[in-house]
Short mmCIF file of N, CA, C and O in Angstrom, two decimals:
data_model
loop_
_atom_site.label_atom_id
_atom_site.label_comp_id
_atom_site.label_asym_id
_atom_site.label_seq_id
_atom_site.Cartn_x
_atom_site.Cartn_y
_atom_site.Cartn_z
N UNK A 263 75.70 116.00 62.24
CA UNK A 263 75.96 114.49 62.58
C UNK A 263 76.43 114.35 64.01
O UNK A 263 77.00 115.57 64.58
N UNK A 264 75.98 113.62 64.88
CA UNK A 264 76.57 113.17 66.25
C UNK A 264 77.91 113.00 66.29
O UNK A 264 78.48 112.83 65.23
N UNK A 265 78.68 113.40 67.39
CA UNK A 265 80.04 113.40 67.59
C UNK A 265 80.54 112.02 67.20
O UNK A 265 81.69 111.76 66.56
N UNK A 266 80.00 111.00 67.63
CA UNK A 266 80.44 109.66 67.52
C UNK A 266 80.50 109.32 66.02
O UNK A 266 81.54 108.73 65.46
N UNK A 267 79.46 109.71 65.30
CA UNK A 267 79.55 109.47 63.87
C UNK A 267 80.51 110.25 63.10
O UNK A 267 81.09 109.71 62.10
N UNK A 268 80.89 111.42 63.51
CA UNK A 268 82.03 112.19 63.07
C UNK A 268 83.22 111.41 63.25
O UNK A 268 84.07 111.67 62.29
N UNK A 269 83.63 111.15 64.37
CA UNK A 269 84.78 110.41 64.79
C UNK A 269 84.79 109.28 63.78
O UNK A 269 86.06 108.91 63.29
N UNK A 270 83.75 108.34 63.71
CA UNK A 270 83.70 107.33 62.87
C UNK A 270 84.08 107.59 61.39
O UNK A 270 84.97 106.97 60.84
N UNK A 271 83.53 108.87 60.93
CA UNK A 271 83.72 109.21 59.46
C UNK A 271 85.27 109.35 59.34
O UNK A 271 85.83 109.15 58.33
N UNK A 272 85.80 110.20 60.42
CA UNK A 272 87.27 110.41 60.31
C UNK A 272 87.94 109.12 60.26
O UNK A 272 88.97 109.17 59.37
N UNK A 273 87.86 108.27 61.15
CA UNK A 273 88.53 106.98 61.08
C UNK A 273 88.48 106.33 59.66
O UNK A 273 89.52 105.86 59.28
N UNK A 274 87.25 106.22 59.10
CA UNK A 274 87.05 105.67 57.78
C UNK A 274 87.99 106.47 56.55
O UNK A 274 88.38 105.77 55.85
N UNK A 275 88.05 107.76 56.85
CA UNK A 275 88.77 108.58 55.64
C UNK A 275 90.11 108.20 55.82
O UNK A 275 90.98 108.11 54.97
N UNK A 276 90.81 107.97 57.18
CA UNK A 276 91.98 107.67 57.28
C UNK A 276 92.25 106.39 56.84
O UNK A 276 93.50 105.96 56.00
N UNK A 277 91.59 105.30 56.95
CA UNK A 277 91.48 103.92 56.32
C UNK A 277 91.63 104.02 54.81
O UNK A 277 92.57 103.50 54.03
N UNK A 278 90.73 104.99 54.45
CA UNK A 278 90.65 105.08 52.99
C UNK A 278 92.01 105.72 52.21
O UNK A 278 92.50 105.41 51.33
N UNK A 279 92.56 106.72 52.90
CA UNK A 279 93.82 107.28 52.77
C UNK A 279 95.02 106.37 52.77
O UNK A 279 95.68 106.35 52.06
N UNK A 280 95.02 105.34 53.58
CA UNK A 280 95.92 104.53 53.83
C UNK A 280 95.92 103.57 52.60
O UNK A 280 96.94 103.18 52.00
N UNK A 281 94.73 103.11 52.09
CA UNK A 281 94.59 102.38 50.81
C UNK A 281 95.13 102.99 49.56
O UNK A 281 95.82 102.46 48.67
N UNK A 282 94.52 104.41 49.54
CA UNK A 282 95.23 105.20 48.36
C UNK A 282 96.61 105.27 48.22
O UNK A 282 97.16 105.44 47.24
N UNK A 283 97.17 105.46 49.56
CA UNK A 283 98.69 105.56 49.58
C UNK A 283 99.47 104.38 49.15
O UNK A 283 100.38 104.26 48.35
N UNK A 284 98.66 103.07 49.56
CA UNK A 284 99.26 101.87 49.02
C UNK A 284 99.10 101.80 47.40
O UNK A 284 100.12 101.01 46.75
N UNK A 285 98.25 102.61 46.79
CA UNK A 285 98.18 102.36 45.60
C UNK A 285 99.04 103.59 44.61
O UNK A 285 98.77 103.65 43.40
N UNK A 286 99.72 104.23 45.50
CA UNK A 286 100.53 105.27 44.90
C UNK A 286 99.78 106.52 44.53
O UNK A 286 100.21 107.13 43.59
N UNK A 287 98.51 106.87 44.99
CA UNK A 287 97.68 107.66 44.49
C UNK A 287 97.49 108.81 45.54
O UNK A 287 96.82 108.91 46.61
N UNK A 288 98.88 109.71 45.63
CA UNK A 288 99.12 110.47 46.57
C UNK A 288 98.19 111.71 46.78
O UNK A 288 97.84 112.03 47.79
N UNK A 289 97.74 112.08 45.53
CA UNK A 289 96.93 113.25 45.54
C UNK A 289 95.48 113.05 46.46
O UNK A 289 94.98 113.78 46.95
N UNK A 290 94.95 111.66 46.11
CA UNK A 290 93.76 111.20 46.82
C UNK A 290 94.06 110.89 48.29
O UNK A 290 93.13 111.33 48.97
N UNK A 291 95.19 110.33 48.67
CA UNK A 291 95.51 110.29 50.05
C UNK A 291 95.62 111.59 50.68
O UNK A 291 95.06 111.66 51.87
N UNK A 292 96.05 112.68 50.09
CA UNK A 292 96.27 113.99 50.60
C UNK A 292 94.69 114.34 50.97
O UNK A 292 94.78 114.89 52.04
N UNK A 293 93.97 114.32 50.11
CA UNK A 293 92.77 115.06 50.03
C UNK A 293 91.77 114.15 51.39
O UNK A 293 91.15 114.87 52.08
N UNK A 294 92.01 112.95 51.28
CA UNK A 294 91.32 112.19 52.34
C UNK A 294 91.84 112.47 53.73
O UNK A 294 91.13 112.71 54.68
N UNK A 295 93.15 112.46 53.84
CA UNK A 295 93.95 112.86 55.25
C UNK A 295 93.41 114.47 55.61
O UNK A 295 93.31 114.75 56.62
N UNK A 296 93.45 115.18 54.64
CA UNK A 296 93.06 116.58 55.11
C UNK A 296 91.57 116.75 55.36
O UNK A 296 91.29 117.58 56.46
N UNK A 297 90.85 116.02 54.77
CA UNK A 297 89.33 115.99 55.42
C UNK A 297 89.06 115.23 56.60
O UNK A 297 88.52 115.72 57.45
N UNK A 298 90.24 114.26 56.94
CA UNK A 298 89.92 113.50 58.14
C UNK A 298 90.49 114.60 59.30
O UNK A 298 89.94 114.61 60.56
N UNK A 299 91.52 115.02 58.86
CA UNK A 299 92.13 116.11 59.93
C UNK A 299 91.32 117.29 60.30
O UNK A 299 91.03 117.61 61.39
N UNK A 300 90.58 117.91 59.14
CA UNK A 300 89.42 118.81 59.43
C UNK A 300 88.40 118.50 60.35
O UNK A 300 87.84 119.08 61.13
N UNK A 301 87.94 117.03 60.05
CA UNK A 301 86.72 116.77 60.83
C UNK A 301 87.06 116.27 62.20
O UNK A 301 86.39 116.57 63.25
N UNK A 302 88.38 115.68 62.55
CA UNK A 302 88.85 115.29 63.77
C UNK A 302 89.24 116.81 64.61
O UNK A 302 88.83 116.94 65.65
N UNK A 303 89.68 117.76 64.03
CA UNK A 303 89.65 118.94 64.45
C UNK A 303 88.54 119.64 64.88
O UNK A 303 88.42 120.23 66.39
N UNK A 304 87.60 119.67 64.12
CA UNK A 304 86.06 119.96 64.53
C UNK A 304 85.63 119.35 65.80
O UNK A 304 84.80 119.94 66.69
N UNK A 305 85.90 117.87 65.85
CA UNK A 305 85.07 117.08 66.82
C UNK A 305 86.04 117.21 68.09
O UNK A 305 85.69 117.40 69.35
N UNK A 306 87.50 117.18 68.10
CA UNK A 306 88.24 117.02 69.22
C UNK A 306 88.98 118.24 69.73
O UNK A 306 89.48 118.33 70.60
N UNK A 307 89.17 119.15 68.67
CA UNK A 307 90.04 120.48 69.03
C UNK A 307 91.47 120.14 68.41
O UNK A 307 91.70 119.13 67.89
N UNK A 308 91.96 121.26 68.17
CA UNK A 308 93.20 121.34 67.43
C UNK A 308 94.39 120.91 67.81
O UNK A 308 95.32 120.33 67.18
N UNK A 309 94.50 120.67 69.21
CA UNK A 309 95.89 120.27 69.89
C UNK A 309 95.62 118.80 70.49
O UNK A 309 96.41 118.72 71.39
N UNK A 310 94.75 118.14 69.81
CA UNK A 310 94.69 116.56 70.42
C UNK A 310 95.46 115.71 69.51
O UNK A 310 95.95 115.89 68.33
N UNK A 311 95.91 114.54 70.19
CA UNK A 311 96.66 113.70 69.45
C UNK A 311 96.21 113.10 68.29
O UNK A 311 97.12 113.17 67.03
N UNK A 312 95.25 112.85 68.31
CA UNK A 312 94.58 112.20 66.76
C UNK A 312 94.75 113.32 65.65
O UNK A 312 95.15 113.14 64.57
N UNK A 313 94.40 114.57 66.08
CA UNK A 313 94.60 115.63 65.06
C UNK A 313 96.05 115.82 64.71
O UNK A 313 96.50 116.14 63.39
N UNK A 314 96.84 115.90 65.54
CA UNK A 314 98.25 116.15 65.28
C UNK A 314 98.97 114.95 64.56
O UNK A 314 99.68 115.21 63.72
N UNK A 315 98.55 113.83 64.71
CA UNK A 315 99.07 112.69 64.17
C UNK A 315 98.77 112.69 62.78
O UNK A 315 99.55 112.33 62.03
N UNK A 316 97.37 113.06 62.49
CA UNK A 316 97.00 113.04 61.06
C UNK A 316 97.85 114.20 60.48
O UNK A 316 98.12 114.04 59.11
N UNK A 317 97.98 115.36 61.00
CA UNK A 317 98.76 116.53 60.47
C UNK A 317 100.22 115.92 60.06
O UNK A 317 100.69 116.50 59.17
N UNK A 318 100.74 115.24 61.06
CA UNK A 318 102.17 114.92 60.99
C UNK A 318 102.17 113.96 59.59
O UNK A 318 103.02 113.99 58.80
N UNK A 319 101.13 112.98 59.55
CA UNK A 319 100.95 112.16 58.21
C UNK A 319 100.96 112.95 57.00
O UNK A 319 101.50 112.71 56.00
N UNK A 320 100.31 114.06 57.04
CA UNK A 320 100.05 114.87 55.86
C UNK A 320 101.12 115.58 55.53
O UNK A 320 101.66 115.62 54.40
N UNK A 321 102.23 116.07 56.54
CA UNK A 321 103.50 116.56 56.37
C UNK A 321 104.41 115.61 55.82
O UNK A 321 105.10 115.81 54.78
N UNK A 322 104.38 114.35 56.16
CA UNK A 322 105.22 113.26 55.65
C UNK A 322 104.87 112.96 54.46
O UNK A 322 105.92 112.83 53.44
N UNK A 323 103.57 113.02 53.89
CA UNK A 323 103.06 112.46 52.50
C UNK A 323 103.42 113.62 51.76
O UNK A 323 103.90 113.50 50.64
N UNK A 324 103.52 115.14 52.10
CA UNK A 324 103.81 116.21 51.23
C UNK A 324 105.55 116.03 51.08
O UNK A 324 105.80 116.53 49.97
N UNK A 325 106.27 115.70 52.09
CA UNK A 325 107.52 115.63 51.85
C UNK A 325 108.06 114.48 50.81
O UNK A 325 108.64 114.68 49.99
N UNK A 326 107.25 113.40 51.03
CA UNK A 326 107.58 112.26 50.14
C UNK A 326 107.29 112.51 48.71
O UNK A 326 107.82 112.07 47.83
N UNK A 327 106.12 113.36 48.57
CA UNK A 327 105.79 113.70 47.38
C UNK A 327 106.66 114.73 46.57
O UNK A 327 106.09 115.31 45.38
N UNK A 328 107.49 115.15 47.46
CA UNK A 328 108.43 116.29 46.69
C UNK A 328 107.50 117.61 46.77
O UNK A 328 107.79 118.56 45.86
N UNK A 329 106.64 117.97 47.82
CA UNK A 329 106.09 119.17 47.95
C UNK A 329 106.31 120.00 49.25
O UNK A 329 105.80 120.00 50.14
N UNK A 330 107.73 120.37 49.50
CA UNK A 330 108.16 121.01 50.72
C UNK A 330 107.51 122.05 50.94
O UNK A 330 107.28 122.42 52.38
N UNK A 331 107.10 122.76 50.11
CA UNK A 331 106.33 124.08 50.23
C UNK A 331 105.14 123.96 50.99
O UNK A 331 104.54 124.72 51.93
N UNK A 332 104.41 122.67 50.82
CA UNK A 332 103.07 122.46 51.54
C UNK A 332 103.38 121.92 52.84
O UNK A 332 102.45 122.05 53.48
N UNK A 333 104.64 121.21 52.93
CA UNK A 333 104.82 120.70 54.19
C UNK A 333 105.35 121.81 55.27
O UNK A 333 104.83 121.38 56.43
N UNK A 334 105.80 122.84 54.96
CA UNK A 334 106.47 123.69 55.81
C UNK A 334 105.28 124.18 56.88
O UNK A 334 105.30 124.24 58.07
N UNK A 335 104.13 124.80 56.35
CA UNK A 335 103.19 125.08 57.37
C UNK A 335 102.72 124.24 58.18
O UNK A 335 102.37 124.24 59.35
N UNK A 336 102.48 123.12 57.59
CA UNK A 336 101.97 121.75 58.48
C UNK A 336 103.03 121.62 59.74
O UNK A 336 102.55 121.45 60.75
N UNK A 337 104.50 121.52 59.41
CA UNK A 337 105.46 121.33 60.40
C UNK A 337 105.34 122.49 61.38
O UNK A 337 105.36 122.01 62.54
N UNK A 338 105.13 123.71 60.93
CA UNK A 338 105.28 124.84 61.83
C UNK A 338 104.00 124.78 62.88
O UNK A 338 104.00 124.98 63.95
N UNK A 339 102.69 124.28 62.01
CA UNK A 339 101.56 124.07 62.97
C UNK A 339 101.85 122.72 63.93
O UNK A 339 101.24 122.89 65.13
N UNK A 340 102.36 121.93 63.41
CA UNK A 340 102.51 120.67 64.37
C UNK A 340 103.45 121.09 65.36
O UNK A 340 103.10 120.64 66.58
N UNK A 341 104.45 121.79 65.35
CA UNK A 341 105.54 122.08 66.49
C UNK A 341 104.73 122.81 67.19
O UNK A 341 104.82 122.75 68.78
N UNK A 342 104.03 123.80 67.02
CA UNK A 342 103.19 124.79 67.95
C UNK A 342 102.18 124.05 68.62
O UNK A 342 101.71 124.17 69.68
N UNK A 343 101.42 123.11 68.10
CA UNK A 343 100.36 122.14 68.51
C UNK A 343 100.88 121.32 69.60
O UNK A 343 100.33 121.08 70.79
N UNK A 344 102.14 120.62 69.22
CA UNK A 344 102.77 119.71 70.01
C UNK A 344 103.19 120.65 71.69
O UNK A 344 103.17 120.15 72.64
N UNK A 345 103.55 121.76 71.32
CA UNK A 345 104.22 122.66 72.37
C UNK A 345 102.93 123.04 73.37
O UNK A 345 103.08 122.92 74.59
N UNK A 346 101.89 123.28 72.62
CA UNK A 346 100.79 123.79 73.34
C UNK A 346 100.16 122.58 74.15
O UNK A 346 99.61 122.65 75.34
N UNK A 347 100.06 121.52 73.41
CA UNK A 347 99.56 120.27 74.08
C UNK A 347 100.29 119.59 75.24
O UNK A 347 99.96 119.19 76.15
N UNK A 348 101.79 119.60 74.98
CA UNK A 348 102.60 118.70 75.81
C UNK A 348 103.61 119.32 76.47
O UNK A 348 104.38 118.97 77.21
N UNK A 349 103.90 120.67 76.02
CA UNK A 349 105.00 121.45 76.56
C UNK A 349 106.26 121.35 75.85
O UNK A 349 106.41 120.53 74.96
N UNK A 350 107.39 122.25 76.20
CA UNK A 350 108.45 122.12 75.22
C UNK A 350 109.39 120.77 75.58
O UNK A 350 110.31 120.77 74.91
N UNK A 351 109.29 120.39 76.84
CA UNK A 351 110.13 119.06 76.94
C UNK A 351 109.74 117.85 76.10
O UNK A 351 110.39 116.68 76.39
N UNK A 352 108.53 117.74 75.61
CA UNK A 352 108.07 116.58 75.17
C UNK A 352 108.96 116.13 73.84
O UNK A 352 109.22 116.76 72.87
N UNK A 353 108.93 114.91 73.74
CA UNK A 353 110.13 114.29 72.75
C UNK A 353 109.38 114.42 71.39
O UNK A 353 110.03 114.75 70.33
N UNK A 354 108.05 114.50 71.21
CA UNK A 354 107.62 114.70 69.86
C UNK A 354 107.58 116.17 69.45
O UNK A 354 107.79 116.35 68.38
N UNK A 355 107.67 117.06 70.44
CA UNK A 355 107.91 118.37 70.13
C UNK A 355 109.30 118.56 69.55
O UNK A 355 109.45 119.33 68.38
N UNK A 356 110.38 117.94 69.99
CA UNK A 356 111.63 117.85 69.70
C UNK A 356 111.66 117.56 68.15
O UNK A 356 112.63 117.98 67.39
N UNK A 357 111.03 116.15 67.93
CA UNK A 357 111.15 115.84 66.73
C UNK A 357 110.58 116.48 65.64
O UNK A 357 111.17 116.64 64.48
N UNK A 358 109.34 117.34 65.94
CA UNK A 358 108.89 117.95 64.63
C UNK A 358 109.58 119.29 64.56
O UNK A 358 109.79 119.66 63.55
N UNK A 359 110.20 119.86 65.64
CA UNK A 359 111.11 121.04 65.55
C UNK A 359 112.34 120.51 64.69
O UNK A 359 112.72 121.36 63.98
N UNK A 360 112.72 119.32 64.84
CA UNK A 360 114.11 118.85 63.91
C UNK A 360 113.48 118.77 62.62
O UNK A 360 114.38 119.34 61.69
N UNK A 361 112.58 118.22 62.38
CA UNK A 361 111.98 118.10 60.95
C UNK A 361 111.86 119.57 60.54
O UNK A 361 112.05 119.66 59.14
N UNK A 362 111.44 120.40 61.27
CA UNK A 362 111.07 121.75 60.69
C UNK A 362 112.38 122.32 60.45
O UNK A 362 112.50 123.14 59.45
N UNK A 363 113.39 122.14 61.36
CA UNK A 363 114.67 122.87 61.03
C UNK A 363 115.31 122.06 59.69
O UNK A 363 115.96 123.00 58.81
N UNK A 364 115.21 120.94 59.50
CA UNK A 364 115.72 120.12 58.22
C UNK A 364 115.10 120.75 57.01
O UNK A 364 115.65 120.79 56.09
N UNK A 365 113.61 120.99 57.16
CA UNK A 365 112.86 121.47 55.96
C UNK A 365 113.45 122.95 55.64
O UNK A 365 113.58 123.12 54.49
N UNK A 366 113.35 123.75 56.60
CA UNK A 366 114.04 125.10 56.32
C UNK A 366 115.48 125.04 55.66
O UNK A 366 115.70 125.76 54.75
N UNK A 367 116.36 123.93 56.19
CA UNK A 367 117.50 124.05 55.29
C UNK A 367 117.43 123.43 54.04
O UNK A 367 118.05 124.03 53.16
N UNK A 368 116.68 122.45 53.68
CA UNK A 368 116.36 121.90 52.50
C UNK A 368 115.86 123.09 51.40
O UNK A 368 116.12 123.05 50.48
N UNK A 369 114.84 123.99 52.29
CA UNK A 369 114.48 125.14 51.31
C UNK A 369 115.34 126.44 51.09
O UNK A 369 115.14 127.12 50.39
N UNK A 370 116.67 126.02 51.75
CA UNK A 370 117.55 127.01 51.64
C UNK A 370 117.55 128.34 52.52
O UNK A 370 118.12 129.11 52.47
N UNK A 371 116.66 128.03 53.66
CA UNK A 371 116.69 129.07 54.51
C UNK A 371 117.37 128.63 55.77
O UNK A 371 116.99 128.16 56.93
N UNK A 372 118.68 128.89 55.85
CA UNK A 372 119.65 128.47 56.88
C UNK A 372 119.21 129.20 58.07
O UNK A 372 119.35 128.86 59.25
N UNK A 373 119.05 130.68 58.07
CA UNK A 373 118.74 131.47 59.09
C UNK A 373 117.52 130.99 59.97
O UNK A 373 117.51 130.92 61.26
N UNK A 374 116.41 130.71 59.15
CA UNK A 374 115.38 130.00 59.95
C UNK A 374 115.60 128.47 60.59
O UNK A 374 115.06 128.30 61.71
N UNK A 375 116.44 127.82 59.84
CA UNK A 375 116.88 126.60 60.53
C UNK A 375 117.54 126.74 61.75
O UNK A 375 117.24 126.06 62.76
N UNK A 376 118.39 127.65 61.92
CA UNK A 376 119.35 127.96 62.94
C UNK A 376 118.48 128.46 64.28
O UNK A 376 118.52 128.25 65.30
N UNK A 377 117.17 129.29 63.69
CA UNK A 377 116.54 129.69 64.76
C UNK A 377 115.62 128.67 65.44
O UNK A 377 115.60 128.79 66.62
N UNK A 378 115.21 127.72 64.60
CA UNK A 378 114.39 126.75 65.18
C UNK A 378 115.47 125.82 65.92
O UNK A 378 114.97 125.29 67.12
N UNK A 379 116.61 125.52 65.60
CA UNK A 379 117.67 124.74 66.57
C UNK A 379 118.03 125.47 67.69
O UNK A 379 118.15 124.98 68.87
N UNK A 380 118.11 126.91 67.73
CA UNK A 380 118.57 127.33 68.97
C UNK A 380 117.35 127.39 69.88
O UNK A 380 117.61 127.32 71.09
N UNK A 381 116.10 127.39 69.51
CA UNK A 381 114.93 127.11 70.36
C UNK A 381 115.11 125.68 71.07
O UNK A 381 114.86 125.60 72.04
N UNK A 382 115.18 124.91 70.27
CA UNK A 382 115.46 123.49 70.71
C UNK A 382 116.55 123.41 71.81
O UNK A 382 116.45 122.68 72.89
N UNK A 383 117.48 124.11 71.41
CA UNK A 383 118.70 124.03 72.20
C UNK A 383 118.37 124.85 73.73
O UNK A 383 118.66 124.31 74.93
N UNK A 384 117.81 125.62 73.74
CA UNK A 384 117.34 126.58 74.90
C UNK A 384 116.39 126.04 75.70
O UNK A 384 116.47 125.98 76.94
N UNK A 385 115.57 124.80 75.27
CA UNK A 385 114.74 124.28 76.09
C UNK A 385 115.68 122.85 76.49
O UNK A 385 115.40 122.53 77.70
N UNK A 386 116.50 122.31 75.70
CA UNK A 386 117.19 121.20 75.97
C UNK A 386 118.30 121.33 76.99
O UNK A 386 118.51 120.60 78.01
N UNK A 387 119.02 122.57 76.80
CA UNK A 387 120.13 122.64 77.88
C UNK A 387 119.59 122.73 79.40
O UNK A 387 120.36 122.18 80.05
N UNK A 388 118.70 123.33 79.82
CA UNK A 388 118.62 123.31 81.29
C UNK A 388 118.03 121.79 81.58
O UNK A 388 118.50 121.37 82.87
N UNK A 389 117.53 121.16 80.65
CA UNK A 389 117.03 119.71 81.25
C UNK A 389 118.34 119.03 81.23
O UNK A 389 118.38 118.01 82.08
N UNK A 390 119.38 118.98 80.21
CA UNK A 390 120.59 118.19 80.42
C UNK A 390 121.46 118.59 81.51
O UNK A 390 122.16 117.98 81.89
N UNK A 391 121.32 119.88 81.98
CA UNK A 391 122.10 120.32 83.06
C UNK A 391 121.53 120.06 84.44
O UNK A 391 121.91 120.72 85.26
N UNK A 392 120.39 119.45 84.49
CA UNK A 392 119.81 119.14 85.68
C UNK A 392 120.72 118.47 86.71
O UNK A 392 121.51 117.69 86.35
N UNK A 393 120.63 118.97 87.87
CA UNK A 393 121.77 118.39 89.01
C UNK A 393 121.72 117.06 89.25
O UNK A 393 122.83 116.35 89.55
N UNK A 394 120.66 116.29 88.99
CA UNK A 394 120.52 114.87 89.21
C UNK A 394 121.03 114.21 87.99
O UNK A 394 121.05 113.03 88.15
N UNK A 395 121.36 115.07 86.84
CA UNK A 395 121.86 114.16 85.83
C UNK A 395 123.39 114.47 85.58
O UNK A 395 123.87 115.71 85.57
N UNK A 396 124.27 113.39 85.45
CA UNK A 396 125.65 113.63 84.95
C UNK A 396 125.72 113.61 83.47
O UNK A 396 125.92 112.60 82.90
N UNK A 397 125.22 114.76 82.88
CA UNK A 397 125.15 114.64 81.38
C UNK A 397 125.95 115.84 80.71
O UNK A 397 125.46 116.35 79.69
N UNK A 398 127.09 116.18 81.31
CA UNK A 398 127.95 117.38 80.66
C UNK A 398 128.11 116.96 79.05
O UNK A 398 128.01 117.79 78.30
N UNK A 399 128.69 115.70 78.97
CA UNK A 399 128.88 115.39 77.41
C UNK A 399 127.47 115.55 76.58
O UNK A 399 127.67 115.81 75.52
N UNK A 400 126.33 115.39 76.97
CA UNK A 400 125.25 115.23 76.37
C UNK A 400 124.82 116.66 76.00
O UNK A 400 124.52 116.97 74.70
N UNK A 401 125.15 117.76 76.67
CA UNK A 401 124.86 119.02 76.50
C UNK A 401 125.75 119.36 75.23
O UNK A 401 125.38 119.83 74.33
N UNK A 402 126.96 119.15 75.48
CA UNK A 402 128.19 119.52 74.50
C UNK A 402 127.85 118.76 73.18
O UNK A 402 127.99 119.53 72.05
N UNK A 403 127.50 117.59 73.11
CA UNK A 403 127.04 116.78 71.90
C UNK A 403 125.85 117.37 71.24
O UNK A 403 125.75 117.74 69.93
N UNK A 404 125.00 117.81 72.00
CA UNK A 404 123.69 118.30 71.40
C UNK A 404 124.11 119.68 70.88
O UNK A 404 123.45 120.09 69.83
N UNK A 405 124.78 120.56 71.59
CA UNK A 405 125.07 121.96 71.07
C UNK A 405 125.80 121.78 69.81
O UNK A 405 125.59 122.54 69.05
N UNK A 406 126.69 121.01 69.57
CA UNK A 406 127.52 120.69 68.52
C UNK A 406 126.66 120.30 67.52
O UNK A 406 126.77 120.92 66.22
N UNK A 407 125.93 119.44 67.69
CA UNK A 407 125.05 118.82 66.76
C UNK A 407 124.17 119.78 66.00
O UNK A 407 124.01 119.98 65.01
N UNK A 408 123.51 120.78 67.11
CA UNK A 408 122.40 121.33 66.52
C UNK A 408 123.28 123.10 65.86
O UNK A 408 122.73 123.46 64.91
N UNK A 409 124.48 123.33 66.24
CA UNK A 409 124.82 124.37 65.70
C UNK A 409 125.90 124.24 64.59
O UNK A 409 126.33 125.26 63.95
N UNK A 410 126.41 122.99 64.47
CA UNK A 410 127.19 122.77 63.25
C UNK A 410 126.27 122.30 62.11
O UNK A 410 127.26 121.86 61.06
N UNK A 411 125.20 122.12 62.13
CA UNK A 411 124.56 121.53 61.02
C UNK A 411 124.53 122.52 59.85
O UNK A 411 124.51 123.45 59.88
#
């Protein structure tokens, strides 16, 4: 199929997934979003916003359905994708890393959660200590938040 038709097909799959989600048909929604994500990845590449957004929705759906083991590789892939696409300072990268740390903690893997949080801190600390920012309290608050969880 031509690229335009594949993109339209992926959009239709997302709309169908939203409808099945409203009907609480989570398994069907999962399958439709996974198909849409694969199609978008084929058309646009792995680290484009539509693909990452669809993968984020899949992870959220897996968590809501009580399937954290399925969400873990998705969140790991998302964090890596946002890092490659936008860099370590991007807010969405931080959000996905925070979700990943929370999921590791939920699954009982505190060491992995702390490792993710240390990565977040290593990126955030230099930004918060920038000479143009008077943000000493921000660094202390973020450090406490990440290391005391």
